[in-house]
Amino acid sequence: MESPNLGFRFFVVGGDHSVSRLSQRSYTDFCMKRRPSLQCFAGSTINVATVIYTLENRKPKQIVRIDYVRVRVDSEGAPDQAQKDENLRLIANHVGKLLGDEDPDDTADNVVSAVRQFDQRRWARLHPGPALKRILEILVGGRQAV
């Protein structure tokens, strides 16, 4: 059986629910190399959506998966370092829970630890609801990338 050809595109979903296509170069510079390549979103929080799809005749045929990550952009257009550190902490805690790590025992009867509840809320905010209709329109319509 022949493996399907896959393609992927990146999109930015702004706080006002606007959707813009993000070029692969801008994505690589911003997310992988941590360069200030998104100056147009400086000082804001954005959702970066990654759309993976199958190709037929070099055109998108069927969406396989859409992933989101919420990113704070610093004043220069680079990823916010403090948020990156917080995300690493949340990931470590989340993986620990999956592996069966237990919460530490409370030292006093009247002390309540809300760390787990806050971590769950923060984790959920990293994966917000989709703006699927606009992403599909842009994916099929072929608009220019930022």
PDB file of C-alpha atoms in Angstrom:
ATOM      1  CA  MET A   1       0.000   0.000   0.000  1.00  0.00           C
ATOM      2  CA  GLU A   2       1.331   3.410  -0.957  1.00  0.00           C
ATOM      3  CA  SER A   3       1.679   5.934   1.829  1.00  0.00           C
ATOM      4  CA  PRO A   4      -0.353   9.120   1.343  1.00  0.00           C
ATOM      5  CA  ASN A   5       1.348  12.381   0.467  1.00  0.00           C
ATOM      6  CA  LEU A   6       0.970  14.826   3.322  1.00  0.00           C
ATOM      7  CA  GLY A   7       1.149  18.603   3.376  1.00  0.00           C
ATOM      8  CA  PHE A   8       0.967  21.127   6.162  1.00  0.00           C
ATOM      9  CA  ARG A   9       0.288  24.811   6.573  1.00  0.00           C
ATOM     10  CA  PHE A  10       0.420  27.195   9.482  1.00  0.00           C
ATOM     11  CA  PHE A  11      -2.137  29.808  10.449  1.00  0.00           C
ATOM     12  CA  VAL A  12      -2.333  32.543  13.066  1.00  0.00           C
ATOM     13  CA  VAL A  13      -5.674  33.002  14.813  1.00  0.00           C
ATOM     14  CA  GLY A  14      -5.677  36.435  16.446  1.00  0.00           C
ATOM     15  CA  GLY A  15      -7.496  37.504  19.583  1.00  0.00           C
ATOM     16  CA  ASP A  16     -10.186  39.078  17.370  1.00  0.00           C
ATOM     17  CA  HIS A  17     -10.688  35.654  15.651  1.00  0.00           C
ATOM     18  CA  SER A  18      -8.958  36.837  12.481  1.00  0.00           C
ATOM     19  CA  VAL A  19      -7.124  34.101  10.586  1.00  0.00           C
ATOM     20  CA  SER A  20      -3.920  34.666   8.604  1.00  0.00           C
ATOM     21  CA  ARG A  21      -1.779  32.146   6.796  1.00  0.00           C
ATOM     22  CA  LEU A  22       1.765  31.967   8.150  1.00  0.00           C
ATOM     23  CA  SER A  23       4.613  31.117   5.788  1.00  0.00           C
ATOM     24  CA  GLN A  24       6.822  28.162   6.658  1.00  0.00           C
ATOM     25  CA  ARG A  25       9.832  30.477   6.834  1.00  0.00           C
ATOM     26  CA  SER A  26       8.104  32.793   9.342  1.00  0.00           C
ATOM     27  CA  TYR A  27       6.977  29.780  11.377  1.00  0.00           C
ATOM     28  CA  THR A  28      10.486  28.300  11.443  1.00  0.00           C
ATOM     29  CA  ASP A  29      12.080  31.627  12.350  1.00  0.00           C
ATOM     30  CA  PHE A  30       9.541  32.287  15.107  1.00  0.00           C
ATOM     31  CA  CYS A  31       8.920  28.860  16.652  1.00  0.00           C
ATOM     32  CA  MET A  32      12.134  26.970  15.980  1.00  0.00           C
ATOM     33  CA  LYS A  33      14.811  29.653  15.840  1.00  0.00           C
ATOM     34  CA  ARG A  34      13.086  32.035  18.297  1.00  0.00           C
ATOM     35  CA  ARG A  35      13.683  35.030  16.036  1.00  0.00           C
ATOM     36  CA  PRO A  36      11.484  38.154  16.049  1.00  0.00           C
ATOM     37  CA  SER A  37       9.712  37.347  12.780  1.00  0.00           C
ATOM     38  CA  LEU A  38       6.120  38.207  13.746  1.00  0.00           C
ATOM     39  CA  GLN A  39       6.398  41.944  14.352  1.00  0.00           C
ATOM     40  CA  CYS A  40       2.832  42.447  13.113  1.00  0.00           C
ATOM     41  CA  PHE A  41       1.634  40.505  16.211  1.00  0.00           C
ATOM     42  CA  ALA A  42       4.093  42.117  18.679  1.00  0.00           C
ATOM     43  CA  GLY A  43       2.740  42.485  22.203  1.00  0.00           C
ATOM     44  CA  SER A  44      -0.232  40.182  21.673  1.00  0.00           C
ATOM     45  CA  THR A  45      -1.248  36.590  22.305  1.00  0.00           C
ATOM     46  CA  ILE A  46      -1.978  34.494  19.233  1.00  0.00           C
ATOM     47  CA  ASN A  47      -3.006  30.948  18.449  1.00  0.00           C
ATOM     48  CA  VAL A  48      -0.808  29.157  15.937  1.00  0.00           C
ATOM     49  CA  ALA A  49      -2.702  26.412  14.119  1.00  0.00           C
ATOM     50  CA  THR A  50      -0.918  23.632  12.257  1.00  0.00           C
ATOM     51  CA  VAL A  51      -3.068  21.932   9.632  1.00  0.00           C
ATOM     52  CA  ILE A  52      -1.900  18.560   8.296  1.00  0.00           C
ATOM     53  CA  TYR A  53      -3.686  17.239   5.228  1.00  0.00           C
ATOM     54  CA  THR A  54      -3.440  14.679   2.447  1.00  0.00           C
ATOM     55  CA  LEU A  55      -2.593  15.818  -1.072  1.00  0.00           C
ATOM     56  CA  GLU A  56      -4.089  14.881  -4.398  1.00  0.00           C
ATOM     57  CA  ASN A  57      -2.502  16.424  -7.496  1.00  0.00           C
ATOM     58  CA  ARG A  58      -0.556  18.733  -5.162  1.00  0.00           C
ATOM     59  CA  LYS A  59      -3.807  20.180  -3.739  1.00  0.00           C
ATOM     60  CA  PRO A  60      -5.258  19.676  -0.223  1.00  0.00           C
ATOM     61  CA  LYS A  61      -7.705  16.791  -0.267  1.00  0.00           C
ATOM     62  CA  GLN A  62      -8.536  15.792   3.310  1.00  0.00           C
ATOM     63  CA  ILE A  63      -7.542  17.272   6.651  1.00  0.00           C
ATOM     64  CA  VAL A  64      -5.797  14.730   8.859  1.00  0.00           C
ATOM     65  CA  ARG A  65      -5.270  16.866  11.953  1.00  0.00           C
ATOM     66  CA  ILE A  66      -5.378  20.432  13.250  1.00  0.00           C
ATOM     67  CA  ASP A  67      -3.292  21.359  16.284  1.00  0.00           C
ATOM     68  CA  TYR A  68      -3.238  24.657  18.152  1.00  0.00           C
ATOM     69  CA  VAL A  69      -0.789  26.279  20.480  1.00  0.00           C
ATOM     70  CA  ARG A  70      -1.314  29.597  22.232  1.00  0.00           C
ATOM     71  CA  VAL A  71       1.765  31.840  22.045  1.00  0.00           C
ATOM     72  CA  ARG A  72       2.524  35.193  23.621  1.00  0.00           C
ATOM     73  CA  VAL A  73       4.522  37.427  21.266  1.00  0.00           C
ATOM     74  CA  ASP A  74       6.920  39.874  22.922  1.00  0.00           C
ATOM     75  CA  SER A  75       7.272  43.551  21.975  1.00  0.00           C
ATOM     76  CA  GLU A  76       9.824  42.732  19.267  1.00  0.00           C
ATOM     77  CA  GLY A  77       7.826  39.956  17.556  1.00  0.00           C
ATOM     78  CA  ALA A  78       9.648  36.964  19.118  1.00  0.00           C
ATOM     79  CA  PRO A  79       8.185  34.230  21.369  1.00  0.00           C
ATOM     80  CA  ASP A  80       7.844  35.360  24.997  1.00  0.00           C
ATOM     81  CA  GLN A  81      10.528  33.606  27.083  1.00  0.00           C
ATOM     82  CA  ALA A  82       8.502  33.658  30.337  1.00  0.00           C
ATOM     83  CA  GLN A  83       5.611  31.873  28.629  1.00  0.00           C
ATOM     84  CA  LYS A  84       7.994  29.316  27.133  1.00  0.00           C
ATOM     85  CA  ASP A  85       9.319  28.528  30.615  1.00  0.00           C
ATOM     86  CA  GLU A  86       5.771  28.246  32.012  1.00  0.00           C
ATOM     87  CA  ASN A  87       4.764  25.934  29.146  1.00  0.00           C
ATOM     88  CA  LEU A  88       7.719  23.640  29.865  1.00  0.00           C
ATOM     89  CA  ARG A  89       6.657  23.467  33.523  1.00  0.00           C
ATOM     90  CA  LEU A  90       3.058  22.645  32.526  1.00  0.00           C
ATOM     91  CA  ILE A  91       4.234  19.949  30.117  1.00  0.00           C
ATOM     92  CA  ALA A  92       6.439  18.377  32.788  1.00  0.00           C
ATOM     93  CA  ASN A  93       3.548  18.348  35.273  1.00  0.00           C
ATOM     94  CA  HIS A  94       1.160  16.966  32.659  1.00  0.00           C
ATOM     95  CA  VAL A  95       3.537  14.159  31.680  1.00  0.00           C
ATOM     96  CA  GLY A  96       4.124  13.381  35.354  1.00  0.00           C
ATOM     97  CA  LYS A  97       0.364  12.914  35.853  1.00  0.00           C
ATOM     98  CA  LEU A  98       0.194  10.611  32.827  1.00  0.00           C
ATOM     99  CA  LEU A  99       2.998   8.522  34.316  1.00  0.00           C
ATOM    100  CA  GLY A 100       1.170   8.204  37.627  1.00  0.00           C
ATOM    101  CA  ASP A 101       3.018  10.727  39.778  1.00  0.00           C
ATOM    102  CA  GLU A 102       1.017  11.622  42.853  1.00  0.00           C
ATOM    103  CA  ASP A 103       0.454  15.034  44.375  1.00  0.00           C
ATOM    104  CA  PRO A 104       2.484  15.736  47.517  1.00  0.00           C
ATOM    105  CA  ASP A 105       0.587  15.289  50.761  1.00  0.00           C
ATOM    106  CA  ASP A 106      -0.701  18.443  52.423  1.00  0.00           C
ATOM    107  CA  THR A 107       1.208  19.301  55.577  1.00  0.00           C
ATOM    108  CA  ALA A 108      -1.794  20.708  57.418  1.00  0.00           C
ATOM    109  CA  ASP A 109      -5.497  19.900  57.397  1.00  0.00           C
ATOM    110  CA  ASN A 110      -6.535  23.447  56.513  1.00  0.00           C
ATOM    111  CA  VAL A 111      -4.112  23.926  53.604  1.00  0.00           C
ATOM    112  CA  VAL A 112      -5.498  23.316  50.127  1.00  0.00           C
ATOM    113  CA  SER A 113      -3.246  23.055  47.099  1.00  0.00           C
ATOM    114  CA  ALA A 114      -4.847  24.464  43.966  1.00  0.00           C
ATOM    115  CA  VAL A 115      -1.799  23.908  41.777  1.00  0.00           C
ATOM    116  CA  ARG A 116      -3.410  21.025  39.899  1.00  0.00           C
ATOM    117  CA  GLN A 117      -6.605  22.969  39.171  1.00  0.00           C
ATOM    118  CA  PHE A 118      -4.682  26.019  37.943  1.00  0.00           C
ATOM    119  CA  ASP A 119      -2.420  23.827  35.810  1.00  0.00           C
ATOM    120  CA  GLN A 120      -5.462  22.180  34.211  1.00  0.00           C
ATOM    121  CA  ARG A 121      -6.895  25.603  33.317  1.00  0.00           C
ATOM    122  CA  ARG A 122      -3.585  26.799  31.908  1.00  0.00           C
ATOM    123  CA  TRP A 123      -3.205  23.569  29.907  1.00  0.00           C
ATOM    124  CA  ALA A 124      -6.702  23.999  28.446  1.00  0.00           C
ATOM    125  CA  ARG A 125      -5.902  27.588  27.405  1.00  0.00           C
ATOM    126  CA  LEU A 126      -2.915  26.333  25.403  1.00  0.00           C
ATOM    127  CA  HIS A 127      -5.318  24.353  23.199  1.00  0.00           C
ATOM    128  CA  PRO A 128      -8.231  26.713  22.425  1.00  0.00           C
ATOM    129  CA  GLY A 129     -11.273  26.024  20.305  1.00  0.00           C
ATOM    130  CA  PRO A 130     -10.771  26.104  16.532  1.00  0.00           C
ATOM    131  CA  ALA A 131     -11.561  28.745  13.942  1.00  0.00           C
ATOM    132  CA  LEU A 132     -12.077  25.920  11.456  1.00  0.00           C
ATOM    133  CA  LYS A 133     -14.316  27.594   8.914  1.00  0.00           C
ATOM    134  CA  ARG A 134     -11.876  30.457   8.238  1.00  0.00           C
ATOM    135  CA  ILE A 135      -8.885  28.092   8.167  1.00  0.00           C
ATOM    136  CA  LEU A 136     -10.649  25.869   5.639  1.00  0.00           C
ATOM    137  CA  GLU A 137     -11.555  28.865   3.478  1.00  0.00           C
ATOM    138  CA  ILE A 138      -7.947  30.045   3.433  1.00  0.00           C
ATOM    139  CA  LEU A 139      -6.560  26.530   2.931  1.00  0.00           C
ATOM    140  CA  VAL A 140      -8.792  25.884  -0.058  1.00  0.00           C
ATOM    141  CA  GLY A 141      -8.795  29.465  -1.309  1.00  0.00           C
ATOM    142  CA  GLY A 142      -4.989  29.746  -1.289  1.00  0.00           C
ATOM    143  CA  ARG A 143      -4.491  33.216   0.194  1.00  0.00           C
ATOM    144  CA  GLN A 144      -1.006  34.662   0.608  1.00  0.00           C
ATOM    145  CA  ALA A 145       1.011  33.977   3.754  1.00  0.00           C
ATOM    146  CA  VAL A 146       2.286  36.486   6.310  1.00  0.00           C
TER     147      VAL A 146
END
